[in-house]
């Protein structure tokens, strides 16, 4: 059987302001991951870097160290590759006051 | 039903009972799918709401959904729990907001309008964010079909949506009873092309108690331990009526059970969708887990 290969949409048309994060995604079976972030509408204000966070239990989070740009224009796509990440992953960002982005976030995971 | 053929039935039963993957199920003669989540997602995906032109058109009840996960049921205090006979189960997680729901769905069609049987080993628990028993944090775990007659049915054909949920608790009250619903929300057109509609069949209103449907399930003693439960639901696609329901050792009378019914829609012929859902009663994530699912039919 071919190894598991999954695209999981974890945020769809979600509006991020302030401290925001995707819902925890449990994927300890995956050896590698890439997360794609697409802006569904034109973002407003200055955009910070997004960061990857990892967790053993889905409740207590640590910054994994990877940071990447949020998409700056409507339908622009950014991504981050990830390996060796344990069981739970999420994308988080802290947007300054007045900034806003509407997102589609897709994890692509491979065993 | 097919005419009985006791020799064939005996042989089929002997083969199945010798197979550990099948021996814990009681399938009808033909297995449509046996989904063991140790093999992957097995065709279970996210229930996304209808839309046209913009995702803003999606009803909020569907917009909150996210993708199911392959889970080892990991816990902060002792680690992975595992499934009935393997490492993985399908995990359906809500957001941490009172009343939030999430659904995992599998989309099929049927080849004969006859009896079908769904069986699963399931469990549920809240996210263990507090060192408390939390037995009333989950509102419900449930199951639904989304069915429609074939295109040769003629006038009067229906789309039929049998729903069944275990109402564990509501507003902190531990209720522990099975419920069904026969009403959905009013049909709402989506977009401008006149081709798409939506309705929210999992709205919190209009659930009715299944007579005799009170049941105390094993919950265990802290919010990180789970026990697996067995569920079987029988439905006849010919009459579009429920014919049986069992949860663990209890068999329930389905005489009063009714599904949601509406006129057939123009593009859903022979639809056979299966969904499982979780619903939280607190600002805490609810987790429903399926170890395995067996869908079988008599054809």
Coordinates of C-alpha atoms in Angstrom, one line a residue:
Chain A
X1 CA 0.0 0.0 0.0
X2 CA 1.2 3.5 -0.8
X3 CA 2.1 5.6 2.3
X4 CA -0.5 7.9 3.7
X5 CA -0.7 11.3 1.9
X6 CA -3.2 13.9 3.1
X7 CA -4.3 17.4 2.4
X8 CA -6.1 18.8 5.4
X9 CA -7.8 22.2 5.3
X10 CA -7.6 23.5 8.9
X11 CA -8.6 27.1 8.4
X12 CA -11.1 28.2 5.7
X13 CA -12.2 31.8 5.3
X14 CA -10.9 32.5 8.8
X15 CA -10.3 36.1 9.7
X16 CA -7.1 36.6 11.8
X17 CA -6.5 39.6 14.0
X18 CA -4.3 39.9 17.0
X19 CA -2.9 36.6 18.4
X20 CA -4.3 33.9 16.1
X21 CA -3.6 30.3 15.4
X22 CA -5.0 27.4 13.4
X23 CA -6.7 24.6 15.3
X24 CA -4.3 21.9 16.6
X25 CA -3.7 19.2 13.9
X26 CA -2.6 15.8 15.1
X27 CA -0.3 14.2 12.5
X28 CA 2.3 12.2 14.3
X29 CA 2.1 9.6 11.6
X30 CA 3.5 12.0 9.1
X31 CA 7.3 12.2 8.4
X32 CA 7.1 15.5 6.5
X33 CA 4.7 18.4 6.2
X34 CA 4.3 21.5 4.2
X35 CA 1.7 24.1 5.1
X36 CA 0.3 26.4 2.4
X37 CA -1.4 29.7 3.4
X38 CA -3.5 31.7 0.9
X39 CA -5.1 35.1 1.5
X40 CA -8.7 34.9 0.4
X41 CA -9.1 38.7 0.5
X42 CA -6.7 41.6 0.3
X43 CA -5.0 41.8 3.8
X44 CA -5.1 45.0 5.7
X45 CA -2.2 46.6 7.6
X46 CA 1.3 45.4 8.3
X47 CA 1.7 41.6 8.3
X48 CA 4.0 39.9 10.8
X49 CA 5.8 36.6 10.1
X50 CA 3.8 33.5 10.7
X51 CA 5.4 30.8 12.9
X52 CA 5.1 27.1 13.2
X53 CA 4.3 25.8 16.7
X54 CA 4.5 22.2 17.9
X55 CA 3.0 20.4 20.9
X56 CA 3.0 17.0 22.6
X57 CA -0.6 17.2 23.7
X58 CA -2.3 19.8 21.6
X59 CA -2.6 22.2 24.6
X60 CA 0.9 23.3 25.4
X61 CA 2.8 24.8 22.5
X62 CA 6.4 25.6 21.7
X63 CA 7.7 27.6 18.8
X64 CA 9.4 25.2 16.4
X65 CA 11.7 27.9 15.0
X66 CA 10.4 28.2 11.5
X67 CA 8.9 31.5 10.4
X68 CA 7.5 32.5 7.1
X69 CA 5.7 35.4 5.4
X70 CA 2.0 35.7 5.4
X71 CA 0.6 36.3 1.9
X72 CA 0.6 40.0 1.2
X73 CA -2.1 40.2 -1.6
X74 CA -5.4 38.4 -2.4
X75 CA -4.8 34.9 -3.6
X76 CA -1.1 35.0 -2.9
X77 CA 0.3 31.8 -1.4
X78 CA 3.1 31.3 1.1
X79 CA 4.4 28.1 2.5
X80 CA 6.7 26.5 5.1
X81 CA 8.3 23.0 5.0
X82 CA 8.5 21.0 8.1
X83 CA 10.2 17.8 9.3
X84 CA 10.6 16.0 12.6
X85 CA 7.7 17.6 14.4
X86 CA 6.1 15.1 16.8
X87 CA 2.4 14.9 17.1
X88 CA 0.6 18.3 17.0
X89 CA 1.3 21.2 14.6
X90 CA -0.3 24.6 14.1
X91 CA 0.4 27.9 12.4
X92 CA 0.3 31.0 14.6
X93 CA 0.8 34.7 14.1
X94 CA 0.5 37.9 16.2
X95 CA -1.0 40.6 14.1
X96 CA -0.5 44.2 15.2
X97 CA -3.6 46.3 15.9
X98 CA -5.4 47.3 12.7
X99 CA -4.0 44.4 10.7
X100 CA -6.3 41.7 9.4
X101 CA -6.0 38.7 7.0
X102 CA -8.5 36.2 5.7
X103 CA -6.9 32.8 5.3
X104 CA -7.1 29.4 3.8
X105 CA -4.6 27.1 5.5
X106 CA -3.8 23.6 4.1
X107 CA -1.5 21.1 5.6
X108 CA 0.0 18.6 3.2
X109 CA 1.3 15.6 5.1
X110 CA 3.2 12.5 4.0
X111 CA 4.0 9.3 5.9
Chain B
X1 CA -33.9 -9.2 1.8
X2 CA -32.2 -11.8 -0.3
X3 CA -33.7 -15.3 0.1
X4 CA -32.0 -17.2 2.8
X5 CA -29.2 -19.6 1.8
X6 CA -28.1 -21.2 5.0
X7 CA -25.1 -23.0 3.6
X8 CA -23.7 -19.8 2.0
X9 CA -24.6 -17.9 5.2
X10 CA -22.9 -20.5 7.4
X11 CA -19.7 -20.4 5.3
X12 CA -19.6 -16.6 5.1
X13 CA -20.0 -16.4 8.9
X14 CA -17.3 -19.0 9.5
X15 CA -14.9 -17.1 7.3
X16 CA -15.7 -13.8 8.9
X17 CA -15.5 -15.1 12.4
X18 CA -12.0 -16.5 11.7
X19 CA -10.8 -13.1 10.6
X20 CA -10.0 -10.9 13.6
X21 CA -10.7 -7.7 11.5
X22 CA -14.2 -8.8 10.8
X23 CA -15.1 -11.0 13.8
X24 CA -16.1 -8.1 16.0
X25 CA -18.7 -6.9 13.4
X26 CA -22.0 -8.5 12.4
X27 CA -22.2 -7.3 8.7
X28 CA -25.0 -8.0 6.3
X29 CA -24.0 -10.4 3.4
X30 CA -22.0 -7.8 1.4
X31 CA -19.4 -5.6 2.9
X32 CA -19.5 -2.2 1.2
X33 CA -16.5 -0.9 3.2
X34 CA -14.5 -1.9 6.2
X35 CA -12.6 1.2 7.3
X36 CA -9.9 0.5 9.8
X37 CA -8.1 3.8 10.5
X38 CA -4.8 2.0 11.0
X39 CA -4.9 1.9 7.2
X40 CA -5.3 5.7 6.8
X41 CA -8.3 8.0 6.3
X42 CA -10.2 5.4 4.3
X43 CA -12.2 8.0 2.4
X44 CA -13.4 10.0 5.4
X45 CA -13.2 13.7 4.9
X46 CA -14.4 17.1 6.1
X47 CA -18.1 18.1 5.7
X48 CA -17.9 21.4 3.9
X49 CA -21.0 23.6 3.5
X50 CA -22.4 24.7 0.1
X51 CA -21.3 28.0 -1.4
X52 CA -21.2 29.9 -4.7
X53 CA -18.9 32.7 -5.7
X54 CA -17.7 33.3 -2.2
X55 CA -17.0 31.1 0.9
X56 CA -18.9 33.9 2.8
X57 CA -22.1 32.3 1.6
X58 CA -21.4 29.2 3.7
X59 CA -23.7 28.8 6.7
X60 CA -21.7 29.3 10.0
X61 CA -22.6 25.7 11.1
X62 CA -20.5 24.4 8.3
X63 CA -17.9 27.1 8.2
X64 CA -16.7 25.9 11.7
X65 CA -15.8 22.4 10.4
X66 CA -12.2 21.2 9.9
X67 CA -10.5 18.1 8.8
X68 CA -10.6 14.9 10.8
X69 CA -7.3 13.5 12.0
X70 CA -5.5 10.1 12.4
X71 CA -5.0 10.0 16.1
X72 CA -3.3 7.8 18.6
X73 CA -5.5 9.4 21.3
X74 CA -2.4 11.0 22.9
X75 CA -2.8 12.4 26.4
X76 CA -0.6 14.7 28.4
X77 CA -0.5 12.5 31.5
X78 CA 0.2 9.0 30.1
X79 CA 0.7 9.3 26.3
X80 CA -1.0 7.6 23.4
X81 CA -4.1 5.5 24.2
X82 CA -4.3 3.7 20.8
X83 CA -7.3 2.1 19.3
X84 CA -9.2 -1.2 19.7
X85 CA -6.6 -3.3 18.0
X86 CA -4.1 -0.8 16.5
X87 CA -2.4 2.5 16.9
X88 CA -4.8 4.8 15.1
X89 CA -8.4 6.1 15.2
X90 CA -10.3 8.8 13.2
X91 CA -10.5 11.9 15.4
X92 CA -13.3 14.4 15.0
X93 CA -12.5 17.6 17.0
X94 CA -14.6 20.6 17.6
X95 CA -13.4 24.1 18.3
X96 CA -13.2 25.2 21.9
X97 CA -16.5 27.1 22.0
X98 CA -19.8 26.0 23.6
X99 CA -22.1 24.4 21.0
X100 CA -19.3 24.0 18.4
X101 CA -19.6 20.9 16.2
X102 CA -17.5 19.0 13.7
X103 CA -18.4 16.3 11.2
X104 CA -16.5 13.6 9.3
X105 CA -18.2 12.3 6.2
X106 CA -17.8 9.6 3.6
X107 CA -19.6 10.0 0.3
X108 CA -20.9 7.0 -1.6
X109 CA -23.9 5.9 -3.7
X110 CA -25.8 2.7 -3.4
X111 CA -26.3 0.0 -6.1
X112 CA -29.4 -1.6 -4.6
X113 CA -32.2 0.1 -2.6
X114 CA -32.2 -2.5 0.2
X115 CA -31.1 -3.1 3.8
X116 CA -27.8 -1.5 4.9
X117 CA -26.1 -1.7 8.2
X118 CA -23.5 0.6 9.7
X119 CA -21.3 -0.6 12.6
X120 CA -18.6 1.2 14.5
X121 CA -16.4 1.2 17.6
X122 CA -16.4 4.7 18.9
X123 CA -15.6 6.8 21.9
X124 CA -15.6 10.4 22.9
X125 CA -14.0 12.7 25.5
X126 CA -13.3 16.4 26.1
X127 CA -9.9 18.0 25.7
X128 CA -8.3 17.4 29.1
X129 CA -7.5 21.1 29.9
X130 CA -8.7 20.7 33.5
X131 CA -7.8 18.2 36.2
X132 CA -11.5 17.3 36.6
X133 CA -13.7 14.5 35.5
X134 CA -15.4 16.7 32.9
X135 CA -18.1 14.1 32.2
X136 CA -20.6 16.7 31.2
X137 CA -18.3 18.7 28.8
X138 CA -19.3 16.7 25.7
X139 CA -22.7 17.6 24.5
X140 CA -23.2 14.8 22.0
X141 CA -21.7 12.2 19.7
X142 CA -23.8 11.3 16.7
X143 CA -24.3 9.7 13.4
X144 CA -26.2 10.6 10.2
X145 CA -26.9 9.3 6.8
X146 CA -27.7 11.5 3.8
X147 CA -29.7 9.4 1.3
X148 CA -31.7 9.9 -1.8
X149 CA -33.7 7.6 -4.0
X150 CA -32.5 6.5 -7.4
X151 CA -33.4 8.5 -10.5
X152 CA -35.9 5.9 -11.7
X153 CA -37.9 6.2 -8.6
X154 CA -40.6 8.5 -10.2
X155 CA -42.7 11.1 -8.5
X156 CA -42.7 11.4 -4.7
X157 CA -39.0 10.4 -4.3
X158 CA -37.3 11.7 -1.3
X159 CA -34.0 12.8 0.1
X160 CA -33.8 11.2 3.6
X161 CA -31.5 12.1 6.4
X162 CA -31.6 9.7 9.3
X163 CA -29.9 11.4 12.4
X164 CA -29.1 9.8 15.7
X165 CA -27.1 11.3 18.6
X166 CA -26.1 10.4 22.1
X167 CA -27.0 13.5 24.1
X168 CA -24.4 13.2 26.8
X169 CA -25.1 16.6 28.5
X170 CA -26.7 19.9 27.9
X171 CA -25.9 23.1 29.9
X172 CA -23.9 21.0 32.3
X173 CA -26.7 18.5 33.0
X174 CA -25.7 14.9 32.4
X175 CA -28.6 13.5 30.3
X176 CA -27.2 10.4 28.6
X177 CA -29.9 9.5 26.1
X178 CA -30.3 8.8 22.4
X179 CA -32.2 11.3 20.2
X180 CA -33.3 11.6 16.6
X181 CA -34.5 14.5 14.5
X182 CA -37.1 14.8 11.7
X183 CA -36.7 18.5 11.0
X184 CA -34.0 20.6 9.4
X185 CA -33.8 24.3 9.0
X186 CA -35.6 26.0 6.1
X187 CA -34.0 25.5 2.7
X188 CA -32.0 28.5 1.7
X189 CA -30.8 29.3 -1.9
X190 CA -27.1 29.9 -2.3
X191 CA -25.6 32.3 -4.9
X192 CA -27.2 33.4 -8.2
X193 CA -27.2 30.5 -10.6
X194 CA -30.2 28.8 -9.0
X195 CA -28.4 25.5 -8.7
X196 CA -27.3 25.4 -5.1
X197 CA -29.2 25.4 -1.8
X198 CA -28.3 24.9 1.8
X199 CA -29.9 23.9 5.1
X200 CA -28.4 23.2 8.5
X201 CA -29.5 19.7 9.5
X202 CA -27.3 19.7 12.6
X203 CA -28.9 22.8 14.2
X204 CA -29.4 22.3 17.9
X205 CA -33.2 22.5 17.6
X206 CA -35.7 19.8 17.0
X207 CA -34.0 16.8 18.6
X208 CA -36.5 14.4 20.0
X209 CA -35.9 11.6 22.6
X210 CA -35.8 8.1 21.3
X211 CA -38.4 6.3 23.5
X212 CA -36.5 4.0 25.9
X213 CA -33.3 5.6 24.7
X214 CA -31.7 6.4 28.0
X215 CA -28.3 4.7 28.3
X216 CA -25.4 5.1 30.7
X217 CA -22.2 4.6 28.8
X218 CA -18.8 3.8 30.3
X219 CA -17.0 7.1 30.7
X220 CA -14.1 6.1 33.0
X221 CA -12.7 8.1 35.8
X222 CA -10.5 10.9 34.4
X223 CA -10.8 12.9 31.2
X224 CA -7.8 11.2 29.5
X225 CA -9.1 7.6 29.7
X226 CA -11.5 6.2 27.2
X227 CA -13.3 3.0 26.6
X228 CA -14.5 1.9 23.2
X229 CA -18.2 1.4 22.5
X230 CA -20.1 -0.6 19.8
X231 CA -22.8 0.9 17.7
X232 CA -25.0 -0.7 15.0
X233 CA -27.7 1.1 13.0
X234 CA -29.9 -0.7 10.4
X235 CA -31.8 1.1 7.7
X236 CA -33.8 0.0 4.7
X237 CA -33.2 2.0 1.5
X238 CA -36.3 0.5 -0.1
X239 CA -38.7 1.8 2.6
X240 CA -36.4 4.5 3.8
X241 CA -37.1 3.4 7.4
X242 CA -34.8 2.6 10.3
X243 CA -35.0 -1.1 11.2
X244 CA -32.7 -1.5 14.1
X245 CA -30.3 0.2 16.5
X246 CA -27.9 -1.3 19.1
X247 CA -25.3 0.4 21.3
X248 CA -23.1 -1.9 23.4
X249 CA -25.5 -4.4 25.1
X250 CA -28.7 -2.5 24.5
X251 CA -31.0 -3.0 21.5
X252 CA -33.5 -0.1 21.1
X253 CA -37.0 0.0 19.7
X254 CA -37.0 2.1 16.6
X255 CA -40.8 2.2 16.2
X256 CA -41.0 5.9 16.9
X257 CA -37.8 6.8 15.0
X258 CA -38.2 9.1 12.0
X259 CA -35.5 10.6 9.7
X260 CA -35.5 14.1 8.2
X261 CA -37.4 13.9 4.9
X262 CA -37.6 16.3 2.0
X263 CA -38.4 16.1 -1.8
X264 CA -35.6 14.6 -3.9
X265 CA -33.1 17.1 -5.2
X266 CA -32.1 17.1 -8.9
X267 CA -28.5 15.9 -8.6
X268 CA -28.3 13.6 -5.6
X269 CA -29.6 10.3 -7.0
X270 CA -28.7 7.1 -5.1
X271 CA -26.7 9.2 -2.7
X272 CA -25.3 7.3 0.3
X273 CA -23.4 9.6 2.6
X274 CA -22.3 8.6 6.1
X275 CA -21.4 11.1 8.8
X276 CA -20.3 11.1 12.4
X277 CA -20.2 14.2 14.5
X278 CA -19.1 15.7 17.8
X279 CA -20.6 18.6 19.7
X280 CA -19.1 20.4 22.8
X281 CA -21.2 21.7 25.7
X282 CA -18.4 23.9 27.1
X283 CA -15.6 26.2 25.8
X284 CA -13.5 23.1 25.5
X285 CA -12.8 21.0 22.4
X286 CA -14.9 17.8 22.1
X287 CA -13.2 14.8 20.6
X288 CA -15.1 11.9 19.0
X289 CA -13.0 8.9 17.9
X290 CA -13.9 6.1 15.5
X291 CA -11.6 3.0 15.7
X292 CA -13.2 1.4 12.7
X293 CA -16.4 1.5 10.6
X294 CA -18.1 -1.3 8.7
X295 CA -20.8 -0.6 6.2
X296 CA -22.6 -3.6 4.8
X297 CA -25.7 -4.3 2.6
X298 CA -28.0 -7.1 1.5
X299 CA -27.5 -7.3 -2.2

